[in-house]
Amino acid sequence: MRVIFSVMLTFFLVISNAYGMKVPQVDLHVSHEEYAISFLPVLKGEVAVLHLASGKNYLINTGPLQECKQLYYYLNQMHIDNIEGIILTEKREVHEDMITELDRKYSINEIITGKSLAEAIQKKGSFRIHTITEDQSYPLSKELALNVMHEGNEKGEGLDFSITFFHHRFLWLSSQSLHSEEVLLTKPLKNVNIVKIPLHSKSESMSHSLLKHIDPQTALLYRSKERLLNGEMLEAINEAWIDLYLTGQHGLIAIKFNKRNYEVLTFDQEDGVFKEESEKH
């Protein structure tokens, strides 16, 4: 069962200590037996936050150091003052200078990534590096574990993992290659509710067979406009009655999970701090 909300951001404004910006505040109120994922509408990269019921947060990717202004803006917006660890999903998402900056600011405890990426990360902090491989499970808390579906090191590949919470399953796809699709088609993915679809270029897309194999209710894309999507994939998503969310169109997107259902919440970034720069890309 699912419940979907589209929430316009009407929260009160406060002044951020960093950069002197007005930051509309978002409180997801993640309580006992809940967790949430927030997809940040950054201009470069695919960055998200896992919010655990314990109050701990895991950052999925970081974005480059030159875009840290955006990252801190959204972290401030969600009242995040701690980051337990960082999950790195693919080579183009590894920014060692940004990892060093985040470790300095938040004292990162661990970095979780695939074996091929772990070998490329220089150890420049007190954090531990945990390597995960295909079919391995890594616990994030007593209730949540990260389950690796595929860990590829070929071009267009990365870490593909799922998180299951009671009856709900979220799938983060980084890989977009024939080899990765062949692997994923052998995995039991029919109980996936939500999928984050990778888009390495407009000419590439998820195949109809893989989309049908996963058969999600909701899909998320780090894109600004539907016209920038592959037409065949967009048609397949529409034909399958999949609810599609775009970070550049819907703003900050958060999904809350509990025992009974999940909620999709969107927070329109009406403040426009990054709107002008976004329109240039």
PDB file of C-alpha atoms in Angstrom:
ATOM      1  CA  MET A   1       0.000   0.000   0.000  1.00  0.00           C
ATOM      2  CA  ARG A   2       1.233   3.476  -0.705  1.00  0.00           C
ATOM      3  CA  VAL A   3       0.237   7.031   0.051  1.00  0.00           C
ATOM      4  CA  ILE A   4       1.560   9.867  -2.104  1.00  0.00           C
ATOM      5  CA  PHE A   5       1.567  13.496  -1.088  1.00  0.00           C
ATOM      6  CA  SER A   6       2.761  16.501  -3.042  1.00  0.00           C
ATOM      7  CA  VAL A   7       3.564  19.103  -0.420  1.00  0.00           C
ATOM      8  CA  MET A   8       4.335  22.691  -1.330  1.00  0.00           C
ATOM      9  CA  LEU A   9       7.055  24.132   0.846  1.00  0.00           C
ATOM     10  CA  THR A  10       5.367  26.716   3.070  1.00  0.00           C
ATOM     11  CA  PHE A  11       7.524  26.340   6.161  1.00  0.00           C
ATOM     12  CA  PHE A  12       8.856  29.337   8.015  1.00  0.00           C
ATOM     13  CA  LEU A  13      12.142  30.907   6.947  1.00  0.00           C
ATOM     14  CA  VAL A  14      15.231  31.157   9.064  1.00  0.00           C
ATOM     15  CA  ILE A  15      18.642  32.561   8.329  1.00  0.00           C
ATOM     16  CA  SER A  16      21.323  29.985   7.671  1.00  0.00           C
ATOM     17  CA  ASN A  17      24.580  30.572   9.512  1.00  0.00           C
ATOM     18  CA  ALA A  18      26.400  29.365   6.425  1.00  0.00           C
ATOM     19  CA  TYR A  19      26.438  31.739   3.448  1.00  0.00           C
ATOM     20  CA  GLY A  20      23.737  33.972   4.974  1.00  0.00           C
ATOM     21  CA  MET A  21      20.934  32.380   2.933  1.00  0.00           C
ATOM     22  CA  LYS A  22      17.291  32.162   3.830  1.00  0.00           C
ATOM     23  CA  VAL A  23      16.664  28.439   4.276  1.00  0.00           C
ATOM     24  CA  PRO A  24      13.087  27.073   4.244  1.00  0.00           C
ATOM     25  CA  GLN A  25      13.021  24.405   6.944  1.00  0.00           C
ATOM     26  CA  VAL A  26      11.889  20.826   6.345  1.00  0.00           C
ATOM     27  CA  ASP A  27      11.286  18.422   9.226  1.00  0.00           C
ATOM     28  CA  LEU A  28      10.449  14.893   8.133  1.00  0.00           C
ATOM     29  CA  HIS A  29       9.601  13.831  11.716  1.00  0.00           C
ATOM     30  CA  VAL A  30      11.152  10.374  11.286  1.00  0.00           C
ATOM     31  CA  SER A  31       9.945   8.498  14.344  1.00  0.00           C
ATOM     32  CA  HIS A  32      10.263   5.000  15.773  1.00  0.00           C
ATOM     33  CA  GLU A  33       9.825   2.247  13.164  1.00  0.00           C
ATOM     34  CA  GLU A  34      10.234   4.684  10.279  1.00  0.00           C
ATOM     35  CA  TYR A  35      12.985   5.723   7.943  1.00  0.00           C
ATOM     36  CA  ALA A  36      13.208   8.161   5.057  1.00  0.00           C
ATOM     37  CA  ILE A  37      15.203   8.930   1.939  1.00  0.00           C
ATOM     38  CA  SER A  38      15.625  12.480   0.649  1.00  0.00           C
ATOM     39  CA  PHE A  39      16.731  13.121  -2.932  1.00  0.00           C
ATOM     40  CA  LEU A  40      18.513  16.462  -3.174  1.00  0.00           C
ATOM     41  CA  PRO A  41      17.943  18.629  -6.277  1.00  0.00           C
ATOM     42  CA  VAL A  42      21.647  19.402  -6.698  1.00  0.00           C
ATOM     43  CA  LEU A  43      22.951  20.566 -10.065  1.00  0.00           C
ATOM     44  CA  LYS A  44      25.692  17.964 -10.380  1.00  0.00           C
ATOM     45  CA  GLY A  45      25.670  14.349  -9.310  1.00  0.00           C
ATOM     46  CA  GLU A  46      23.087  12.153  -7.620  1.00  0.00           C
ATOM     47  CA  VAL A  47      23.008  12.925  -3.898  1.00  0.00           C
ATOM     48  CA  ALA A  48      20.549  11.614  -1.320  1.00  0.00           C
ATOM     49  CA  VAL A  49      20.227  11.234   2.444  1.00  0.00           C
ATOM     50  CA  LEU A  50      19.103   8.158   4.383  1.00  0.00           C
ATOM     51  CA  HIS A  51      17.368   9.253   7.603  1.00  0.00           C
ATOM     52  CA  LEU A  52      17.262   6.545  10.276  1.00  0.00           C
ATOM     53  CA  ALA A  53      14.862   6.413  13.223  1.00  0.00           C
ATOM     54  CA  SER A  54      17.861   6.655  15.567  1.00  0.00           C
ATOM     55  CA  GLY A  55      18.591  10.141  14.260  1.00  0.00           C
ATOM     56  CA  LYS A  56      21.639   9.000  12.320  1.00  0.00           C
ATOM     57  CA  ASN A  57      22.022   9.986   8.680  1.00  0.00           C
ATOM     58  CA  TYR A  58      23.860   8.386   5.776  1.00  0.00           C
ATOM     59  CA  LEU A  59      24.789  10.454   2.735  1.00  0.00           C
ATOM     60  CA  ILE A  60      24.556   8.723  -0.632  1.00  0.00           C
ATOM     61  CA  ASN A  61      27.268  10.411  -2.709  1.00  0.00           C
ATOM     62  CA  THR A  62      28.466  13.951  -2.019  1.00  0.00           C
ATOM     63  CA  GLY A  63      28.704  16.011  -5.167  1.00  0.00           C
ATOM     64  CA  PRO A  64      31.937  17.901  -5.986  1.00  0.00           C
ATOM     65  CA  LEU A  65      33.611  20.321  -3.584  1.00  0.00           C
ATOM     66  CA  GLN A  66      32.817  23.323  -5.780  1.00  0.00           C
ATOM     67  CA  GLU A  67      29.113  22.555  -5.273  1.00  0.00           C
ATOM     68  CA  CYS A  68      29.327  22.212  -1.476  1.00  0.00           C
ATOM     69  CA  LYS A  69      27.302  25.419  -1.087  1.00  0.00           C
ATOM     70  CA  GLN A  70      24.267  23.576  -2.446  1.00  0.00           C
ATOM     71  CA  LEU A  71      24.828  20.471  -0.323  1.00  0.00           C
ATOM     72  CA  TYR A  72      25.115  22.433   2.915  1.00  0.00           C
ATOM     73  CA  TYR A  73      22.040  24.438   1.968  1.00  0.00           C
ATOM     74  CA  TYR A  74      19.884  21.315   1.711  1.00  0.00           C
ATOM     75  CA  LEU A  75      21.437  19.668   4.781  1.00  0.00           C
ATOM     76  CA  ASN A  76      20.657  22.828   6.768  1.00  0.00           C
ATOM     77  CA  GLN A  77      17.140  22.800   5.341  1.00  0.00           C
ATOM     78  CA  MET A  78      16.572  19.327   6.808  1.00  0.00           C
ATOM     79  CA  HIS A  79      18.208  20.107  10.185  1.00  0.00           C
ATOM     80  CA  ILE A  80      21.001  17.600   9.559  1.00  0.00           C
ATOM     81  CA  ASP A  81      23.892  18.129  11.945  1.00  0.00           C
ATOM     82  CA  ASN A  82      25.377  14.612  11.839  1.00  0.00           C
ATOM     83  CA  ILE A  83      26.443  12.254   9.081  1.00  0.00           C
ATOM     84  CA  GLU A  84      27.250   8.743  10.229  1.00  0.00           C
ATOM     85  CA  GLY A  85      28.622   7.565   6.908  1.00  0.00           C
ATOM     86  CA  ILE A  86      28.810   8.029   3.157  1.00  0.00           C
ATOM     87  CA  ILE A  87      27.681   5.499   0.549  1.00  0.00           C
ATOM     88  CA  LEU A  88      29.549   5.923  -2.745  1.00  0.00           C
ATOM     89  CA  THR A  89      27.831   4.404  -5.752  1.00  0.00           C
ATOM     90  CA  GLU A  90      30.049   4.914  -8.800  1.00  0.00           C
ATOM     91  CA  LYS A  91      33.365   6.294 -10.019  1.00  0.00           C
ATOM     92  CA  ARG A  92      32.000   9.641 -11.203  1.00  0.00           C
ATOM     93  CA  GLU A  93      30.540  10.198  -7.715  1.00  0.00           C
ATOM     94  CA  VAL A  94      33.890   9.871  -5.908  1.00  0.00           C
ATOM     95  CA  HIS A  95      35.115  13.346  -4.873  1.00  0.00           C
ATOM     96  CA  GLU A  96      37.920  12.898  -2.368  1.00  0.00           C
ATOM     97  CA  ASP A  97      38.266  16.602  -1.576  1.00  0.00           C
ATOM     98  CA  MET A  98      34.561  16.748  -0.683  1.00  0.00           C
ATOM     99  CA  ILE A  99      34.876  13.612   1.451  1.00  0.00           C
ATOM    100  CA  THR A 100      37.738  15.293   3.319  1.00  0.00           C
ATOM    101  CA  GLU A 101      35.620  18.419   3.818  1.00  0.00           C
ATOM    102  CA  LEU A 102      32.643  16.422   5.133  1.00  0.00           C
ATOM    103  CA  ASP A 103      34.886  14.414   7.454  1.00  0.00           C
ATOM    104  CA  ARG A 104      36.277  17.657   8.863  1.00  0.00           C
ATOM    105  CA  LYS A 105      32.786  19.066   9.424  1.00  0.00           C
ATOM    106  CA  TYR A 106      30.881  15.970  10.568  1.00  0.00           C
ATOM    107  CA  SER A 107      33.555  13.450  11.684  1.00  0.00           C
ATOM    108  CA  ILE A 108      32.416  10.721   9.300  1.00  0.00           C
ATOM    109  CA  ASN A 109      32.587   7.237  10.845  1.00  0.00           C
ATOM    110  CA  GLU A 110      32.488   5.080   7.727  1.00  0.00           C
ATOM    111  CA  ILE A 111      32.459   4.997   3.959  1.00  0.00           C
ATOM    112  CA  ILE A 112      30.548   2.172   2.297  1.00  0.00           C
ATOM    113  CA  THR A 113      31.303   1.362  -1.314  1.00  0.00           C
ATOM    114  CA  GLY A 114      32.051  -1.371  -3.814  1.00  0.00           C
ATOM    115  CA  LYS A 115      35.396  -3.105  -3.910  1.00  0.00           C
ATOM    116  CA  SER A 116      36.521  -1.465  -7.155  1.00  0.00           C
ATOM    117  CA  LEU A 117      35.839   2.039  -5.806  1.00  0.00           C
ATOM    118  CA  ALA A 118      37.331   1.359  -2.386  1.00  0.00           C
ATOM    119  CA  GLU A 119      40.689   0.640  -3.977  1.00  0.00           C
ATOM    120  CA  ALA A 120      40.681   4.092  -5.574  1.00  0.00           C
ATOM    121  CA  ILE A 121      39.850   6.078  -2.416  1.00  0.00           C
ATOM    122  CA  GLN A 122      42.821   7.550  -0.604  1.00  0.00           C
ATOM    123  CA  LYS A 123      42.540   7.240   3.181  1.00  0.00           C
ATOM    124  CA  LYS A 124      42.674  10.819   4.449  1.00  0.00           C
ATOM    125  CA  GLY A 125      40.553  10.673   7.594  1.00  0.00           C
ATOM    126  CA  SER A 126      39.625   8.701  10.679  1.00  0.00           C
ATOM    127  CA  PHE A 127      36.719   6.966   8.916  1.00  0.00           C
ATOM    128  CA  ARG A 128      36.618   3.245   8.156  1.00  0.00           C
ATOM    129  CA  ILE A 129      36.161   2.000   4.596  1.00  0.00           C
ATOM    130  CA  HIS A 130      33.770  -0.939   4.243  1.00  0.00           C
ATOM    131  CA  THR A 131      33.775  -2.761   0.918  1.00  0.00           C
ATOM    132  CA  ILE A 132      30.654  -4.579  -0.218  1.00  0.00           C
ATOM    133  CA  THR A 133      30.220  -6.992  -3.092  1.00  0.00           C
ATOM    134  CA  GLU A 134      27.377  -8.576  -5.038  1.00  0.00           C
ATOM    135  CA  ASP A 135      24.804 -10.490  -2.956  1.00  0.00           C
ATOM    136  CA  GLN A 136      26.266  -9.135   0.274  1.00  0.00           C
ATOM    137  CA  SER A 137      24.163  -7.451   2.951  1.00  0.00           C
ATOM    138  CA  TYR A 138      25.451  -4.588   5.100  1.00  0.00           C
ATOM    139  CA  PRO A 139      23.501  -3.525   8.245  1.00  0.00           C
ATOM    140  CA  LEU A 140      22.785   0.179   8.671  1.00  0.00           C
ATOM    141  CA  SER A 141      20.703  -0.334  11.815  1.00  0.00           C
ATOM    142  CA  LYS A 142      18.742  -3.108  13.538  1.00  0.00           C
ATOM    143  CA  GLU A 143      15.870  -2.538  11.123  1.00  0.00           C
ATOM    144  CA  LEU A 144      17.690  -1.699   7.897  1.00  0.00           C
ATOM    145  CA  ALA A 145      20.285  -3.368   5.742  1.00  0.00           C
ATOM    146  CA  LEU A 146      21.791  -2.443   2.410  1.00  0.00           C
ATOM    147  CA  ASN A 147      21.557  -5.424   0.033  1.00  0.00           C
ATOM    148  CA  VAL A 148      23.894  -5.383  -2.960  1.00  0.00           C
ATOM    149  CA  MET A 149      22.259  -6.559  -6.185  1.00  0.00           C
ATOM    150  CA  HIS A 150      25.231  -5.824  -8.439  1.00  0.00           C
ATOM    151  CA  GLU A 151      28.642  -4.227  -8.044  1.00  0.00           C
ATOM    152  CA  GLY A 152      30.104  -3.426 -11.438  1.00  0.00           C
ATOM    153  CA  ASN A 153      33.373  -1.850 -12.497  1.00  0.00           C
ATOM    154  CA  GLU A 154      32.806  -1.582 -16.236  1.00  0.00           C
ATOM    155  CA  LYS A 155      31.902   1.637 -18.061  1.00  0.00           C
ATOM    156  CA  GLY A 156      28.484   2.896 -17.020  1.00  0.00           C
ATOM    157  CA  GLU A 157      28.353   0.610 -13.987  1.00  0.00           C
ATOM    158  CA  GLY A 158      28.457   1.053 -10.237  1.00  0.00           C
ATOM    159  CA  LEU A 159      26.757  -0.069  -7.045  1.00  0.00           C
ATOM    160  CA  ASP A 160      23.153  -1.263  -7.377  1.00  0.00           C
ATOM    161  CA  PHE A 161      21.537  -1.917  -4.010  1.00  0.00           C
ATOM    162  CA  SER A 162      18.165  -2.264  -2.347  1.00  0.00           C
ATOM    163  CA  ILE A 163      16.794  -1.500   1.119  1.00  0.00           C
ATOM    164  CA  THR A 164      13.827  -3.456   2.457  1.00  0.00           C
ATOM    165  CA  PHE A 165      11.683  -2.128   5.290  1.00  0.00           C
ATOM    166  CA  PHE A 166       8.798  -4.383   6.350  1.00  0.00           C
ATOM    167  CA  HIS A 167       6.759  -4.758   3.108  1.00  0.00           C
ATOM    168  CA  HIS A 168       8.465  -1.946   1.202  1.00  0.00           C
ATOM    169  CA  ARG A 169      11.573  -2.139  -0.935  1.00  0.00           C
ATOM    170  CA  PHE A 170      13.617   0.673  -2.457  1.00  0.00           C
ATOM    171  CA  LEU A 171      16.100   0.024  -5.282  1.00  0.00           C
ATOM    172  CA  TRP A 172      18.978   2.390  -6.118  1.00  0.00           C
ATOM    173  CA  LEU A 173      20.336   1.711  -9.590  1.00  0.00           C
ATOM    174  CA  SER A 174      23.677   3.185 -10.651  1.00  0.00           C
ATOM    175  CA  SER A 175      24.526   0.847 -13.523  1.00  0.00           C
ATOM    176  CA  GLN A 176      23.363   1.312 -17.078  1.00  0.00           C
ATOM    177  CA  SER A 177      24.939  -1.325 -19.301  1.00  0.00           C
ATOM    178  CA  LEU A 178      23.971  -4.521 -21.084  1.00  0.00           C
ATOM    179  CA  HIS A 179      26.031  -6.543 -18.625  1.00  0.00           C
ATOM    180  CA  SER A 180      24.392  -5.012 -15.553  1.00  0.00           C
ATOM    181  CA  GLU A 181      20.905  -5.527 -17.004  1.00  0.00           C
ATOM    182  CA  GLU A 182      21.691  -9.185 -17.624  1.00  0.00           C
ATOM    183  CA  VAL A 183      22.729  -9.520 -13.981  1.00  0.00           C
ATOM    184  CA  LEU A 184      19.723  -7.615 -12.610  1.00  0.00           C
ATOM    185  CA  LEU A 185      17.291  -9.670 -14.693  1.00  0.00           C
ATOM    186  CA  THR A 186      18.415 -12.734 -12.735  1.00  0.00           C
ATOM    187  CA  LYS A 187      17.645 -11.100  -9.375  1.00  0.00           C
ATOM    188  CA  PRO A 188      14.288 -11.311  -7.535  1.00  0.00           C
ATOM    189  CA  LEU A 189      13.103  -7.691  -7.814  1.00  0.00           C
ATOM    190  CA  LYS A 190       9.326  -8.044  -8.186  1.00  0.00           C
ATOM    191  CA  ASN A 191       8.692  -6.669  -4.691  1.00  0.00           C
ATOM    192  CA  VAL A 192      10.420  -3.340  -5.431  1.00  0.00           C
ATOM    193  CA  ASN A 193       8.075  -0.415  -4.791  1.00  0.00           C
ATOM    194  CA  ILE A 194      10.403   2.460  -5.673  1.00  0.00           C
ATOM    195  CA  VAL A 195      13.381   2.664  -8.002  1.00  0.00           C
ATOM    196  CA  LYS A 196      15.980   5.366  -8.584  1.00  0.00           C
ATOM    197  CA  ILE A 197      16.729   5.068 -12.296  1.00  0.00           C
ATOM    198  CA  PRO A 198      20.215   5.901 -13.619  1.00  0.00           C
ATOM    199  CA  LEU A 199      20.618   8.207 -16.591  1.00  0.00           C
ATOM    200  CA  HIS A 200      24.129   8.549 -17.911  1.00  0.00           C
ATOM    201  CA  SER A 201      22.992  10.225 -21.133  1.00  0.00           C
ATOM    202  CA  LYS A 202      19.789  11.005 -22.989  1.00  0.00           C
ATOM    203  CA  SER A 203      20.504   8.332 -25.585  1.00  0.00           C
ATOM    204  CA  GLU A 204      20.617   5.598 -22.956  1.00  0.00           C
ATOM    205  CA  SER A 205      17.640   4.154 -21.133  1.00  0.00           C
ATOM    206  CA  MET A 206      16.447   1.279 -18.995  1.00  0.00           C
ATOM    207  CA  SER A 207      15.192  -1.530 -21.195  1.00  0.00           C
ATOM    208  CA  HIS A 208      11.507  -2.447 -21.252  1.00  0.00           C
ATOM    209  CA  SER A 209      12.372  -5.942 -20.044  1.00  0.00           C
ATOM    210  CA  LEU A 210      14.209  -4.665 -16.955  1.00  0.00           C
ATOM    211  CA  LEU A 211      11.506  -2.120 -16.173  1.00  0.00           C
ATOM    212  CA  LYS A 212       8.882  -4.868 -16.465  1.00  0.00           C
ATOM    213  CA  HIS A 213      11.020  -7.212 -14.342  1.00  0.00           C
ATOM    214  CA  ILE A 214      11.214  -4.638 -11.530  1.00  0.00           C
ATOM    215  CA  ASP A 215       7.627  -3.421 -12.021  1.00  0.00           C
ATOM    216  CA  PRO A 216       7.842  -0.492  -9.544  1.00  0.00           C
ATOM    217  CA  GLN A 217       5.056   1.808  -8.431  1.00  0.00           C
ATOM    218  CA  THR A 218       7.273   4.895  -8.256  1.00  0.00           C
ATOM    219  CA  ALA A 219      10.405   6.007 -10.125  1.00  0.00           C
ATOM    220  CA  LEU A 220      12.818   8.845  -9.403  1.00  0.00           C
ATOM    221  CA  LEU A 221      15.233  10.556 -11.744  1.00  0.00           C
ATOM    222  CA  TYR A 222      17.882  13.195 -11.240  1.00  0.00           C
ATOM    223  CA  ARG A 223      16.761  15.314 -14.178  1.00  0.00           C
ATOM    224  CA  SER A 224      15.317  18.782 -14.572  1.00  0.00           C
ATOM    225  CA  LYS A 225      12.810  18.321 -17.383  1.00  0.00           C
ATOM    226  CA  GLU A 226      10.974  15.436 -19.020  1.00  0.00           C
ATOM    227  CA  ARG A 227      12.155  16.591 -22.449  1.00  0.00           C
ATOM    228  CA  LEU A 228      15.691  15.634 -21.417  1.00  0.00           C
ATOM    229  CA  LEU A 229      14.659  12.001 -20.961  1.00  0.00           C
ATOM    230  CA  ASN A 230      14.891   9.179 -23.440  1.00  0.00           C
ATOM    231  CA  GLY A 231      11.537   9.101 -25.227  1.00  0.00           C
ATOM    232  CA  GLU A 232      11.205   5.313 -25.278  1.00  0.00           C
ATOM    233  CA  MET A 233      11.867   5.010 -21.567  1.00  0.00           C
ATOM    234  CA  LEU A 234       9.444   7.813 -20.749  1.00  0.00           C
ATOM    235  CA  GLU A 235       6.778   6.089 -22.855  1.00  0.00           C
ATOM    236  CA  ALA A 236       7.435   2.779 -21.083  1.00  0.00           C
ATOM    237  CA  ILE A 237       7.121   4.478 -17.673  1.00  0.00           C
ATOM    238  CA  ASN A 238       3.821   6.075 -18.674  1.00  0.00           C
ATOM    239  CA  GLU A 239       2.421   2.835 -20.127  1.00  0.00           C
ATOM    240  CA  ALA A 240       3.260   0.985 -16.901  1.00  0.00           C
ATOM    241  CA  TRP A 241       1.410   3.611 -14.823  1.00  0.00           C
ATOM    242  CA  ILE A 242       4.557   4.364 -12.818  1.00  0.00           C
ATOM    243  CA  ASP A 243       4.546   7.612 -10.830  1.00  0.00           C
ATOM    244  CA  LEU A 244       7.571   9.586 -12.051  1.00  0.00           C
ATOM    245  CA  TYR A 245       9.380  12.223  -9.965  1.00  0.00           C
ATOM    246  CA  LEU A 246      12.166  14.483 -11.233  1.00  0.00           C
ATOM    247  CA  THR A 247      14.391  16.355  -8.786  1.00  0.00           C
ATOM    248  CA  GLY A 248      14.709  19.338 -11.100  1.00  0.00           C
ATOM    249  CA  GLN A 249      10.942  19.568 -11.523  1.00  0.00           C
ATOM    250  CA  HIS A 250       9.617  18.614  -8.085  1.00  0.00           C
ATOM    251  CA  GLY A 251      12.445  20.065  -5.973  1.00  0.00           C
ATOM    252  CA  LEU A 252      13.502  18.206  -2.858  1.00  0.00           C
ATOM    253  CA  ILE A 253      11.819  14.789  -2.864  1.00  0.00           C
ATOM    254  CA  ALA A 254      11.500  12.756   0.336  1.00  0.00           C
ATOM    255  CA  ILE A 255      10.042   9.301   0.860  1.00  0.00           C
ATOM    256  CA  LYS A 256       8.981   8.146   4.328  1.00  0.00           C
ATOM    257  CA  PHE A 257       8.494   4.460   5.097  1.00  0.00           C
ATOM    258  CA  ASN A 258       6.610   2.879   7.974  1.00  0.00           C
ATOM    259  CA  LYS A 259       5.118  -0.578   8.610  1.00  0.00           C
ATOM    260  CA  ARG A 260       1.954   0.069   6.631  1.00  0.00           C
ATOM    261  CA  ASN A 261       2.808   2.336   3.722  1.00  0.00           C
ATOM    262  CA  TYR A 262       5.171   4.864   2.244  1.00  0.00           C
ATOM    263  CA  GLU A 263       4.675   8.526   1.473  1.00  0.00           C
ATOM    264  CA  VAL A 264       6.234  10.558  -1.317  1.00  0.00           C
ATOM    265  CA  LEU A 265       6.586  14.206  -0.331  1.00  0.00           C
ATOM    266  CA  THR A 266       7.820  16.987  -2.593  1.00  0.00           C
ATOM    267  CA  PHE A 267       9.062  20.349  -1.387  1.00  0.00           C
ATOM    268  CA  ASP A 268       9.129  22.982  -4.117  1.00  0.00           C
ATOM    269  CA  GLN A 269      12.242  25.150  -3.854  1.00  0.00           C
ATOM    270  CA  GLU A 270      10.425  28.470  -4.193  1.00  0.00           C
ATOM    271  CA  ASP A 271      13.332  30.421  -2.760  1.00  0.00           C
ATOM    272  CA  GLY A 272      15.118  30.042  -6.112  1.00  0.00           C
ATOM    273  CA  VAL A 273      18.620  30.152  -4.676  1.00  0.00           C
ATOM    274  CA  PHE A 274      19.961  27.810  -7.364  1.00  0.00           C
ATOM    275  CA  LYS A 275      17.227  28.266  -9.951  1.00  0.00           C
ATOM    276  CA  GLU A 276      19.055  30.695 -12.220  1.00  0.00           C
ATOM    277  CA  GLU A 277      22.183  28.554 -12.400  1.00  0.00           C
ATOM    278  CA  SER A 278      20.063  25.447 -12.919  1.00  0.00           C
ATOM    279  CA  GLU A 279      18.365  26.950 -15.955  1.00  0.00           C
ATOM    280  CA  LYS A 280      21.751  27.460 -17.604  1.00  0.00           C
ATOM    281  CA  HIS A 281      22.518  23.713 -17.534  1.00  0.00           C
TER     282      HIS A 281
END
